[in-house]
Every structure is written in C-alpha cells, then in structure tokens.
Coordinates of C-alpha atoms in Angstrom, one line a residue:
X1 CA -86.6 54.8 -5.5
X2 CA -90.1 56.1 -5.0
X3 CA -90.3 57.2 -8.6
X4 CA -89.1 53.8 -9.7
X5 CA -91.7 51.9 -7.7
X6 CA -94.5 54.3 -8.7
X7 CA -94.1 53.2 -12.3
X8 CA -95.3 49.8 -11.3
X9 CA -98.6 51.2 -9.9
X10 CA -102.1 50.3 -11.1
X11 CA -104.0 52.9 -12.9
X12 CA -105.6 54.9 -10.1
X13 CA -109.4 54.6 -9.7
X14 CA -109.7 58.1 -8.6
X15 CA -107.4 61.1 -7.9
X16 CA -106.2 61.5 -4.4
X17 CA -104.6 64.7 -3.1
X18 CA -103.3 63.3 0.1
X19 CA -100.0 61.5 0.1
X20 CA -100.6 59.5 3.3
X21 CA -102.1 59.4 6.7
X22 CA -99.4 61.4 8.3
X23 CA -99.6 64.5 6.1
X24 CA -99.1 67.7 8.0
X25 CA -102.3 69.3 9.3
X26 CA -101.0 72.8 9.2
X27 CA -101.7 73.4 12.9
X28 CA -99.1 75.1 15.1
X29 CA -96.9 72.8 17.1
X30 CA -98.7 71.9 20.3
X31 CA -97.3 72.2 23.8
X32 CA -96.0 68.8 24.9
X33 CA -98.3 68.3 27.8
X34 CA -98.3 64.5 27.1
X35 CA -94.9 62.8 27.1
X36 CA -93.8 59.6 25.4
X37 CA -93.4 56.8 27.9
X38 CA -96.0 54.6 29.5
X39 CA -98.5 54.2 26.7
X40 CA -101.2 52.7 28.9
X41 CA -101.4 55.9 30.9
X42 CA -102.7 57.7 27.8
X43 CA -105.2 55.1 26.6
X44 CA -108.2 56.4 28.6
X45 CA -107.9 59.8 26.9
X46 CA -107.2 58.2 23.5
X47 CA -110.2 56.0 23.5
X48 CA -112.4 58.7 25.0
X49 CA -111.4 61.5 22.7
X50 CA -109.8 60.3 19.5
X51 CA -110.4 56.6 18.7
X52 CA -112.8 56.3 15.7
X53 CA -115.5 54.1 17.2
X54 CA -118.1 55.0 14.6
X55 CA -115.8 54.2 11.7
X56 CA -114.9 50.8 13.2
X57 CA -118.5 49.9 13.8
X58 CA -119.6 50.9 10.3
X59 CA -116.9 48.7 8.9
X60 CA -117.4 45.6 11.0
X61 CA -121.2 45.7 10.8
X62 CA -121.1 45.4 7.0
X63 CA -124.5 47.2 6.7
X64 CA -126.1 45.1 9.5
X65 CA -126.7 48.1 11.7
X66 CA -130.5 47.6 12.0
X67 CA -131.5 50.4 9.7
X68 CA -132.4 48.2 6.7
X69 CA -135.3 45.6 7.0
X70 CA -133.1 42.9 5.5
X71 CA -130.1 43.6 7.9
X72 CA -129.0 40.8 10.2
X73 CA -129.6 42.5 13.6
X74 CA -127.5 39.8 15.4
X75 CA -124.5 39.9 13.0
X76 CA -122.3 42.4 14.9
X77 CA -123.0 40.6 18.2
X78 CA -121.5 37.4 16.8
X79 CA -118.1 39.0 16.1
X80 CA -115.3 38.2 18.5
X81 CA -113.1 40.9 19.9
X82 CA -110.0 40.2 22.1
X83 CA -108.8 42.7 24.6
X84 CA -105.2 42.7 25.9
X85 CA -105.5 44.5 29.2
X86 CA -102.7 46.2 31.2
X87 CA -100.3 43.5 32.5
X88 CA -100.7 41.4 29.3
X89 CA -104.0 40.0 30.4
X90 CA -105.5 38.3 27.4
X91 CA -109.4 38.4 27.2
X92 CA -110.9 36.6 24.3
X93 CA -114.5 36.1 23.0
X94 CA -115.6 39.6 23.8
X95 CA -118.8 40.6 21.9
X96 CA -121.0 43.7 21.7
X97 CA -124.6 44.2 20.6
X98 CA -124.0 47.5 18.8
X99 CA -121.7 50.5 18.4
X100 CA -122.6 52.0 21.8
X101 CA -122.0 48.7 23.6
X102 CA -118.6 48.4 22.0
X103 CA -117.6 52.0 22.7
X104 CA -118.6 51.7 26.3
X105 CA -116.6 48.6 26.8
X106 CA -113.5 50.0 25.2
X107 CA -113.6 53.2 27.2
X108 CA -114.2 51.4 30.4
X109 CA -111.5 48.6 30.0
X110 CA -108.9 50.7 28.1
X111 CA -107.2 47.7 26.4
X112 CA -103.6 48.1 25.4
X113 CA -104.4 46.2 22.2
X114 CA -107.6 45.2 20.4
X115 CA -107.6 42.1 18.2
X116 CA -110.4 41.3 15.8
X117 CA -111.5 37.7 15.4
X118 CA -114.2 36.0 13.3
X119 CA -117.9 36.1 13.2
X120 CA -119.3 33.0 14.8
X121 CA -122.6 31.2 14.3
X122 CA -123.6 32.3 17.8
X123 CA -122.6 35.1 20.2
X124 CA -119.1 34.1 21.4
X125 CA -119.9 34.9 24.9
X126 CA -122.5 32.1 24.8
X127 CA -120.1 29.6 23.3
X128 CA -120.2 27.3 26.4
X129 CA -123.8 26.3 25.6
X130 CA -122.7 25.1 22.2
X131 CA -119.3 23.6 22.8
X132 CA -120.5 20.1 23.3
X133 CA -122.7 20.0 20.2
X134 CA -121.8 18.4 16.9
X135 CA -122.1 19.7 13.3
X136 CA -123.8 22.9 12.4
X137 CA -125.1 23.4 16.0
X138 CA -121.5 23.5 17.4
X139 CA -119.7 26.7 18.1
X140 CA -117.8 27.6 15.0
X141 CA -116.5 30.5 12.9
X142 CA -118.6 31.2 9.9
X143 CA -117.1 34.4 8.5
X144 CA -113.9 36.3 8.7
X145 CA -111.9 38.8 6.5
X146 CA -109.0 37.3 4.5
X147 CA -105.9 38.7 6.2
X148 CA -102.2 38.9 5.5
X149 CA -99.4 39.7 7.8
X150 CA -95.8 40.7 6.9
X151 CA -93.2 41.2 9.6
X152 CA -89.9 43.0 8.8
X153 CA -88.0 40.8 11.1
X154 CA -88.6 37.8 8.8
X155 CA -86.2 39.5 6.4
X156 CA -83.3 39.6 8.9
X157 CA -81.6 36.5 7.6
X158 CA -80.8 38.2 4.2
X159 CA -80.3 41.8 5.2
X160 CA -77.2 43.6 6.3
X161 CA -79.1 46.5 7.8
X162 CA -82.1 45.1 9.8
X163 CA -85.0 47.0 11.2
X164 CA -84.1 46.5 14.9
X165 CA -80.5 47.7 14.5
X166 CA -80.9 50.4 11.8
X167 CA -84.5 51.6 11.6
X168 CA -87.0 51.9 8.8
X169 CA -85.0 54.1 6.3
X170 CA -83.2 51.1 4.7
X171 CA -86.1 48.6 5.2
X172 CA -89.3 50.3 4.2
X173 CA -88.7 49.8 0.4
X174 CA -89.2 46.0 1.1
X175 CA -92.6 46.6 2.7
X176 CA -93.6 49.1 0.0
X177 CA -92.8 46.6 -2.8
X178 CA -94.6 43.8 -0.9
X179 CA -97.7 46.0 -0.8
X180 CA -97.5 46.6 -4.6
X181 CA -97.1 42.9 -5.4
X182 CA -99.9 41.6 -3.1
X183 CA -102.3 44.4 -3.8
X184 CA -102.1 43.9 -7.6
X185 CA -102.3 40.1 -7.2
X186 CA -105.3 40.1 -5.0
X187 CA -107.1 42.6 -7.3
X188 CA -106.1 41.3 -10.7
X189 CA -105.8 37.6 -10.1
X190 CA -108.7 37.1 -7.7
X191 CA -110.9 40.1 -8.4
X192 CA -111.1 41.4 -4.9
X193 CA -112.0 45.1 -4.5
X194 CA -112.2 46.0 -0.9
X195 CA -108.7 45.9 0.6
X196 CA -107.2 48.0 3.3
X197 CA -103.5 48.1 4.2
X198 CA -102.5 49.0 7.7
X199 CA -99.2 49.7 9.4
X200 CA -98.8 47.4 12.4
X201 CA -97.3 50.2 14.6
X202 CA -93.9 48.6 14.9
X203 CA -92.4 46.0 12.6
X204 CA -94.8 45.3 9.7
X205 CA -98.0 45.6 7.7
X206 CA -101.4 44.0 7.6
X207 CA -103.9 43.6 4.8
X208 CA -107.6 43.0 5.3
X209 CA -109.6 41.7 2.3
X210 CA -113.2 42.5 3.0
X211 CA -115.2 41.5 0.0
X212 CA -118.1 39.2 1.0
X213 CA -116.6 36.5 -1.2
X214 CA -113.4 36.6 0.8
X215 CA -115.1 36.7 4.2
X216 CA -117.1 33.5 3.7
X217 CA -114.1 31.4 2.3
X218 CA -113.3 28.1 4.0
X219 CA -110.0 27.5 5.7
X220 CA -108.9 25.4 2.7
X221 CA -109.7 28.2 0.3
X222 CA -107.8 30.7 2.4
X223 CA -104.8 28.4 2.6
X224 CA -104.8 28.0 -1.2
X225 CA -104.7 31.8 -1.7
X226 CA -102.0 32.2 0.9
X227 CA -100.0 29.5 -0.8
X228 CA -100.4 31.1 -4.2
X229 CA -98.4 34.1 -2.9
X230 CA -96.0 32.1 -0.8
X231 CA -93.0 31.7 -3.2
X232 CA -90.6 31.9 -0.3
X233 CA -90.6 28.6 1.6
X234 CA -87.8 29.2 4.2
X235 CA -84.1 28.5 4.0
X236 CA -82.0 25.4 3.6
X237 CA -78.2 25.1 3.4
X238 CA -77.7 28.9 3.4
X239 CA -80.1 29.4 0.5
X240 CA -83.8 30.3 0.2
X241 CA -86.2 27.6 -0.9
X242 CA -88.3 29.2 -3.7
X243 CA -91.2 28.0 -5.8
X244 CA -90.0 29.2 -9.2
X245 CA -90.4 27.5 -12.5
X246 CA -89.1 28.0 -16.1
X247 CA -91.1 29.4 -17.8
X248 CA -92.4 31.7 -15.1
X249 CA -96.1 31.8 -14.0
X250 CA -97.7 35.1 -15.1
X251 CA -98.1 36.2 -11.5
X252 CA -94.4 35.6 -10.9
X253 CA -93.5 37.5 -14.0
X254 CA -95.6 40.5 -12.8
X255 CA -93.9 40.4 -9.4
X256 CA -90.5 40.3 -11.0
X257 CA -91.4 43.4 -13.1
X258 CA -92.3 45.2 -9.9
X259 CA -89.3 43.9 -8.0
X260 CA -86.4 44.2 -10.5
X261 CA -86.1 48.0 -10.7
X262 CA -86.4 48.4 -7.0
X263 CA -83.9 45.6 -6.4
X264 CA -81.3 47.2 -8.6
X265 CA -81.8 50.9 -7.8
X266 CA -82.7 50.8 -4.1
X267 CA -82.3 47.5 -2.2
X268 CA -78.8 46.6 -3.6
X269 CA -77.1 49.9 -2.7
X270 CA -79.1 50.6 0.5
X271 CA -78.4 47.1 1.9
X272 CA -74.9 47.0 0.4
X273 CA -75.6 43.4 -0.8
X274 CA -72.5 43.1 -3.0
X275 CA -70.2 45.5 -1.0
X276 CA -68.0 42.9 0.7
X277 CA -67.1 39.3 0.6
X278 CA -69.3 38.7 3.6
X279 CA -72.4 40.0 1.7
X280 CA -71.6 38.8 -1.8
X281 CA -70.9 35.2 -0.9
X282 CA -74.5 34.4 0.0
X283 CA -75.5 35.8 -3.5
X284 CA -73.0 33.6 -5.3
X285 CA -74.4 30.5 -3.7
X286 CA -77.4 30.8 -6.1
X287 CA -75.2 30.6 -9.3
X288 CA -74.8 27.0 -10.5
X289 CA -71.4 27.6 -12.2
X290 CA -68.3 27.4 -10.0
X291 CA -66.0 28.9 -12.7
X292 CA -68.3 31.9 -13.1
X293 CA -68.5 32.4 -9.3
X294 CA -64.7 32.3 -9.0
X295 CA -64.3 34.8 -11.8
X296 CA -66.6 37.2 -10.0
X297 CA -64.9 36.7 -6.7
X298 CA -61.5 37.4 -8.1
X299 CA -62.6 40.5 -9.9
X300 CA -64.6 41.9 -6.9
X301 CA -61.8 41.1 -4.4
X302 CA -59.3 43.0 -6.5
X303 CA -61.5 46.0 -6.6
X304 CA -61.4 46.2 -10.4
X305 CA -64.4 47.7 -12.2
X306 CA -65.5 47.6 -15.8
X307 CA -65.0 51.0 -17.5
X308 CA -68.8 50.9 -18.3
X309 CA -69.7 51.2 -14.6
X310 CA -67.2 53.8 -13.4
X311 CA -68.9 56.3 -11.0
X312 CA -71.8 53.9 -10.3
X313 CA -72.6 52.5 -6.9
X314 CA -70.4 49.5 -6.4
X315 CA -73.3 47.2 -5.6
X316 CA -75.2 48.2 -8.8
X317 CA -72.1 47.9 -11.0
X318 CA -71.3 44.4 -9.5
X319 CA -74.9 43.3 -10.1
X320 CA -74.6 44.4 -13.7
X321 CA -71.4 42.5 -14.1
X322 CA -73.0 39.4 -12.6
X323 CA -76.0 39.6 -15.0
X324 CA -73.7 40.1 -18.0
X325 CA -71.6 37.0 -17.0
X326 CA -74.8 35.0 -16.5
X327 CA -76.0 36.0 -20.0
X328 CA -72.7 34.8 -21.5
X329 CA -72.8 31.5 -19.6
X330 CA -76.4 30.9 -20.8
X331 CA -75.5 31.5 -24.4
X332 CA -72.6 29.0 -24.4
X333 CA -74.3 26.3 -22.3
X334 CA -75.7 23.4 -24.3
X335 CA -76.9 21.3 -21.4
X336 CA -80.7 22.1 -21.1
X337 CA -80.9 21.5 -17.3
X338 CA -77.9 23.6 -16.6
X339 CA -79.2 26.3 -19.0
X340 CA -82.5 26.4 -17.1
X341 CA -80.7 26.7 -13.8
X342 CA -78.6 29.6 -15.0
X343 CA -81.7 31.3 -16.4
X344 CA -83.5 30.9 -13.1
X345 CA -80.7 31.9 -10.7
X346 CA -80.9 35.6 -11.3
X347 CA -84.6 35.6 -10.4
X348 CA -83.9 33.4 -7.4
X349 CA -81.5 36.0 -6.0
X350 CA -84.0 38.8 -6.4
X351 CA -86.9 36.8 -4.9
X352 CA -84.8 35.4 -2.0
X353 CA -84.0 38.9 -0.9
X354 CA -87.0 41.0 -1.8
X355 CA -90.2 39.0 -2.4
X356 CA -92.8 39.4 0.3
X357 CA -92.3 37.0 3.2
X358 CA -95.8 36.2 4.5
X359 CA -96.7 34.8 7.8
X360 CA -98.9 32.2 6.1
X361 CA -100.4 30.8 9.2
X362 CA -102.2 34.1 9.9
X363 CA -104.0 33.8 6.5
X364 CA -105.0 30.2 6.6
X365 CA -107.5 30.0 9.5
X366 CA -110.8 31.9 10.0
X367 CA -110.4 31.9 13.8
X368 CA -107.0 33.8 13.7
X369 CA -106.9 37.1 15.6
X370 CA -105.4 40.2 14.0
X371 CA -104.7 43.6 15.6
X372 CA -107.4 46.2 14.7
X373 CA -106.7 49.3 12.7
X374 CA -106.3 52.5 14.8
X375 CA -105.0 50.6 17.8
X376 CA -101.9 51.9 19.6
X377 CA -98.9 49.7 19.5
X378 CA -98.1 49.2 23.2
X379 CA -94.3 49.2 22.6
X380 CA -93.9 52.2 20.3
X381 CA -97.0 54.2 21.1
X382 CA -97.7 54.6 17.3
X383 CA -101.1 54.4 15.8
X384 CA -101.9 51.5 13.4
X385 CA -102.8 53.8 10.4
X386 CA -103.9 52.9 6.9
X387 CA -101.6 53.0 3.9
X388 CA -102.4 54.0 0.4
X389 CA -101.2 51.1 -1.7
X390 CA -100.7 53.3 -4.8
X391 CA -98.4 55.5 -2.8
X392 CA -96.8 52.9 -0.5
X393 CA -93.3 54.2 -1.3
X394 CA -94.3 57.6 0.2
X395 CA -95.4 56.2 3.5
X396 CA -92.9 56.9 6.3
X397 CA -93.3 54.7 9.5
X398 CA -91.0 57.1 11.4
X399 CA -93.6 59.9 10.9
X400 CA -96.6 57.9 12.0
X401 CA -98.1 59.8 15.0
X402 CA -97.9 58.4 18.5
X403 CA -100.7 58.6 21.0
X404 CA -98.8 61.3 22.9
X405 CA -98.4 63.4 19.8
X406 CA -102.1 63.1 19.0
X407 CA -103.1 64.1 22.5
X408 CA -100.8 67.1 22.4
X409 CA -102.4 68.1 19.0
X410 CA -105.8 67.7 20.6
X411 CA -104.8 69.8 23.6
X412 CA -103.5 72.6 21.3
X413 CA -106.7 72.7 19.1
X414 CA -109.6 75.0 19.6
X415 CA -112.5 73.2 21.2
X416 CA -110.6 69.9 21.6
X417 CA -111.8 68.4 18.3
X418 CA -110.0 65.2 17.3
X419 CA -110.4 66.3 13.7
X420 CA -107.8 68.9 14.4
X421 CA -105.2 66.1 14.9
X422 CA -103.5 63.9 12.4
X423 CA -106.0 61.2 13.2
X424 CA -108.3 62.9 10.8
X425 CA -105.9 62.3 7.9
X426 CA -105.8 58.6 8.9
X427 CA -109.6 58.2 9.2
X428 CA -110.2 60.1 6.0
X429 CA -107.8 57.9 4.1
X430 CA -109.5 54.8 5.5
X431 CA -112.9 56.1 4.4
X432 CA -111.8 57.2 0.9
X433 CA -109.7 54.2 0.0
X434 CA -111.8 51.6 1.5
X435 CA -114.9 52.2 3.6
X436 CA -117.0 54.3 1.2
X437 CA -116.8 51.6 -1.5
X438 CA -117.5 48.8 1.0
X439 CA -120.6 50.6 2.4
X440 CA -122.0 51.1 -1.1
X441 CA -121.6 47.4 -1.9
X442 CA -123.2 46.5 1.5
X443 CA -126.2 48.6 0.6
X444 CA -126.4 47.0 -2.8
X445 CA -126.4 43.5 -1.3
X446 CA -129.2 44.4 1.1
X447 CA -131.3 45.9 -1.8
X448 CA -130.7 42.7 -3.7
X449 CA -132.1 40.6 -0.8
X450 CA -135.2 42.8 -0.7
X451 CA -135.7 42.4 -4.5
X452 CA -135.4 38.6 -4.2
X453 CA -137.9 38.6 -1.4
X454 CA -140.4 40.7 -3.4
X455 CA -139.8 38.5 -6.5
X456 CA -140.4 35.3 -4.4
X457 CA -143.7 36.8 -3.1
X458 CA -144.8 37.7 -6.6
X459 CA -143.9 34.3 -7.9
X460 CA -145.8 32.6 -5.1

C-alpha cells in the first residue's frame, strides 16, 4: 500500500535520505534506567536535557529575535502559551519575552502539555488592562498559524477495526492518505509553502500552515478554507452526508485519484469492509437501485465469486463486482437524475469511508489552542514528532519514541548529548522540511522592509 500511495506524491522539492523521524540511530540499545509509566516524573529531565527550546523559539519568533533592525522586538512576547500542569491544571495566557525566558519557565514548571495560541495585539499577561476597551484598543488575537486537526476516533463509525481496539496497523493508511490530500490541496490550490505535519502522540495528526499570508487571515477566511476541505458533513440515517457534485470539482477529482487505489488495495481488505453482511450492508445503502443491491446481497451471501476474481481478496473481488454492476446500471438507465445518482454513489462510498474527517472548529478561529510539536503526550509518553508528507505511508506511530526511551538513549550516549538520541532525527526533519525555508522567507521579508524604508527616505 505504501508503493500505491507513493505514486500520488508531489514531485519532491529536494532529495531526502531519511525515511522519517524515528529512523534507527545506530546506537547500541541503552540500559533501561527509565521505565514507562508516570510520564510526569520524567518531564523535568526531558525539558532540561532533550526538548528543542532553540528550534521552537526560532520558529515562533518568525525572524523577530532582535537581531535585525526591522524586527518587531515585542512580537514573541505577544504570543500565548498554555501550560497544562500536573493534576490537569490549565494555565492560559502565558507569555515570554525571549527564548531564555520561555526555556526557564518550561524547565521550572514542567508542564505535562504545552499548547500554542495566537499572537495578540498586546502581551496576553497584560490583557486585563485592555479587556474593557472597544475596537482596536481591545484585547484581541491578530495573528495565528492556520491549523488542521484530524483524530482517528472520528472514523470509528465506519471502521470494523478501530484504533482503540486494534491499534495503528489497520488505521494509519487513513491518516497517511489524509496528509496526501490536504498537503497537495493547501500547496496547489492555495499556494501555501511552509507546512509542517505533526503526529499528535496518540490518536491523530496536526498540520501547521505558517506562511505569513495564512497567519494573518481572519476567522472568516480560515473558516472558508476549512469548509473547502470539509466534504464530510457528518452522518444521517446511517449514511454519510457528503458535499459531492456531478461533475466533480477539480480538487475532489484530485482527492479521488489519491484515494481510489488506497481504498481498493489497502483499506477494503484491511478493514474487511465487504467481508460479511454486517459490513457490506452499510455500503449498499449508498446505491440508489434496490434491484442491484438485492442481486449483490444474494451473490455475496451464497459465497459465489466470478471466475475473474478467483484467488483475490474477497473484499477486493466484491468491490470489483459492485463497480461492474454499477457500470451496467448506468449504461441502461435513461432517467438523468437516477443516472447521476448511480454515477455518484461509488465516489460517495469511497469518500464516506476514507476522505479526511477534519475537526473543522480547530481551523476556524485564531484563538484556538493546539498542542506544540515535540511535546510529550501525557497518556502514551510518545513525542509529537514531525511527519514527512511525501513519505507519510512510511511513518509508523508505533515506532515513535517515548520520553522514557529517549532518556535511556541519552543515558547510554557518551557525554549525554541529546543528538545521540532519536530526537535528533525528529529535529533534523523539522528543520529540513520546514524551518530552513521559513527562516529564509522571514529574512527576505525583513530585508524588504528595510528596502522600503530606504526608498521612502530617498523619495522624501
């Protein structure tokens, strides 16, 4: 399935030797001094020895680190951080003047989770002085990355093998194909360049779109982009509500071209979607032809197979039978509305089961919080590591390092260097895929401000 999905990839911008953030480091297996268990007990060491404070600051400062004369020296201090402390104590509106201030606070308070919020018009710790004001002088969010959140549990209503009961092996292809679809759409349809995909540490994935054009969008603009990708609109009467038209929008056609081979070769057999009556009946609900549905029921219930599909996985062979019967029904149907419904129903089945199910509310508002990359998930102990979207099918959530594993690798290394742990692979991937290009663009924007200032002085 990985080869199938890889054929849908964009043309790579540059070669990358590393498969993913959890590639083996080649170091000998460390002694297990640190055990899996209470994650909070390990956070002090993690934040003190491994967490990439400098990388996080370089990202979130967007060039405003005080080194350039046109940098906004107060930009970083207007960013909201939210700490979840031991005992699920939720502390919002934290802010820091610089990298050192942020690092000191994280090491001192050892949050079990760090969420990143928007950049406000004033320091969020001083919000009380502006809360009663109106208009531009009121406390308000002015900048925030465009973010997307996909949770594997949102697919439970259509899956036989769910994440909570059966693990990632049968579920990750759905996340990988979601990354492919959204990444291409955001880049090709909206022209965004600076995207970073991150494993949430437990049940899903996050996407941060960090182009300046994305960061300054209004809530209405964010909502429009989120809606553009929200084909799946929930369920009604046992079927998914889908925004599909005939003919298909070009973005929907592109998504279908990515989805279809994975649906046929991977998702159908791994989820056993046409294996039994219990699983095939929800599929047949999408077909607007009772006679056709009954014909398929009788054939599948008897166990008969076409000679053309002998030796093939039963789910794949039954899907091929379904599509052949639909093609015959379309060719003999003269009613235009029924014909359109028959043409559309095959796509509806694929999209209902496999199209990305976005938590749209996360994307719509500038003031929404989202968990920071490189955090530790408090339930699993896993690191929120970046994912290469061009190799999403190779990412294995089960091999993502835990905080205990990283500390054991650190303990086994010579000199206790965090770069001897698998965290180095994660940070390098973050830098290569995302941060280096963003830093270059930040520098160009500051240079352009300088040129504009010089030109204005000359003109004056």
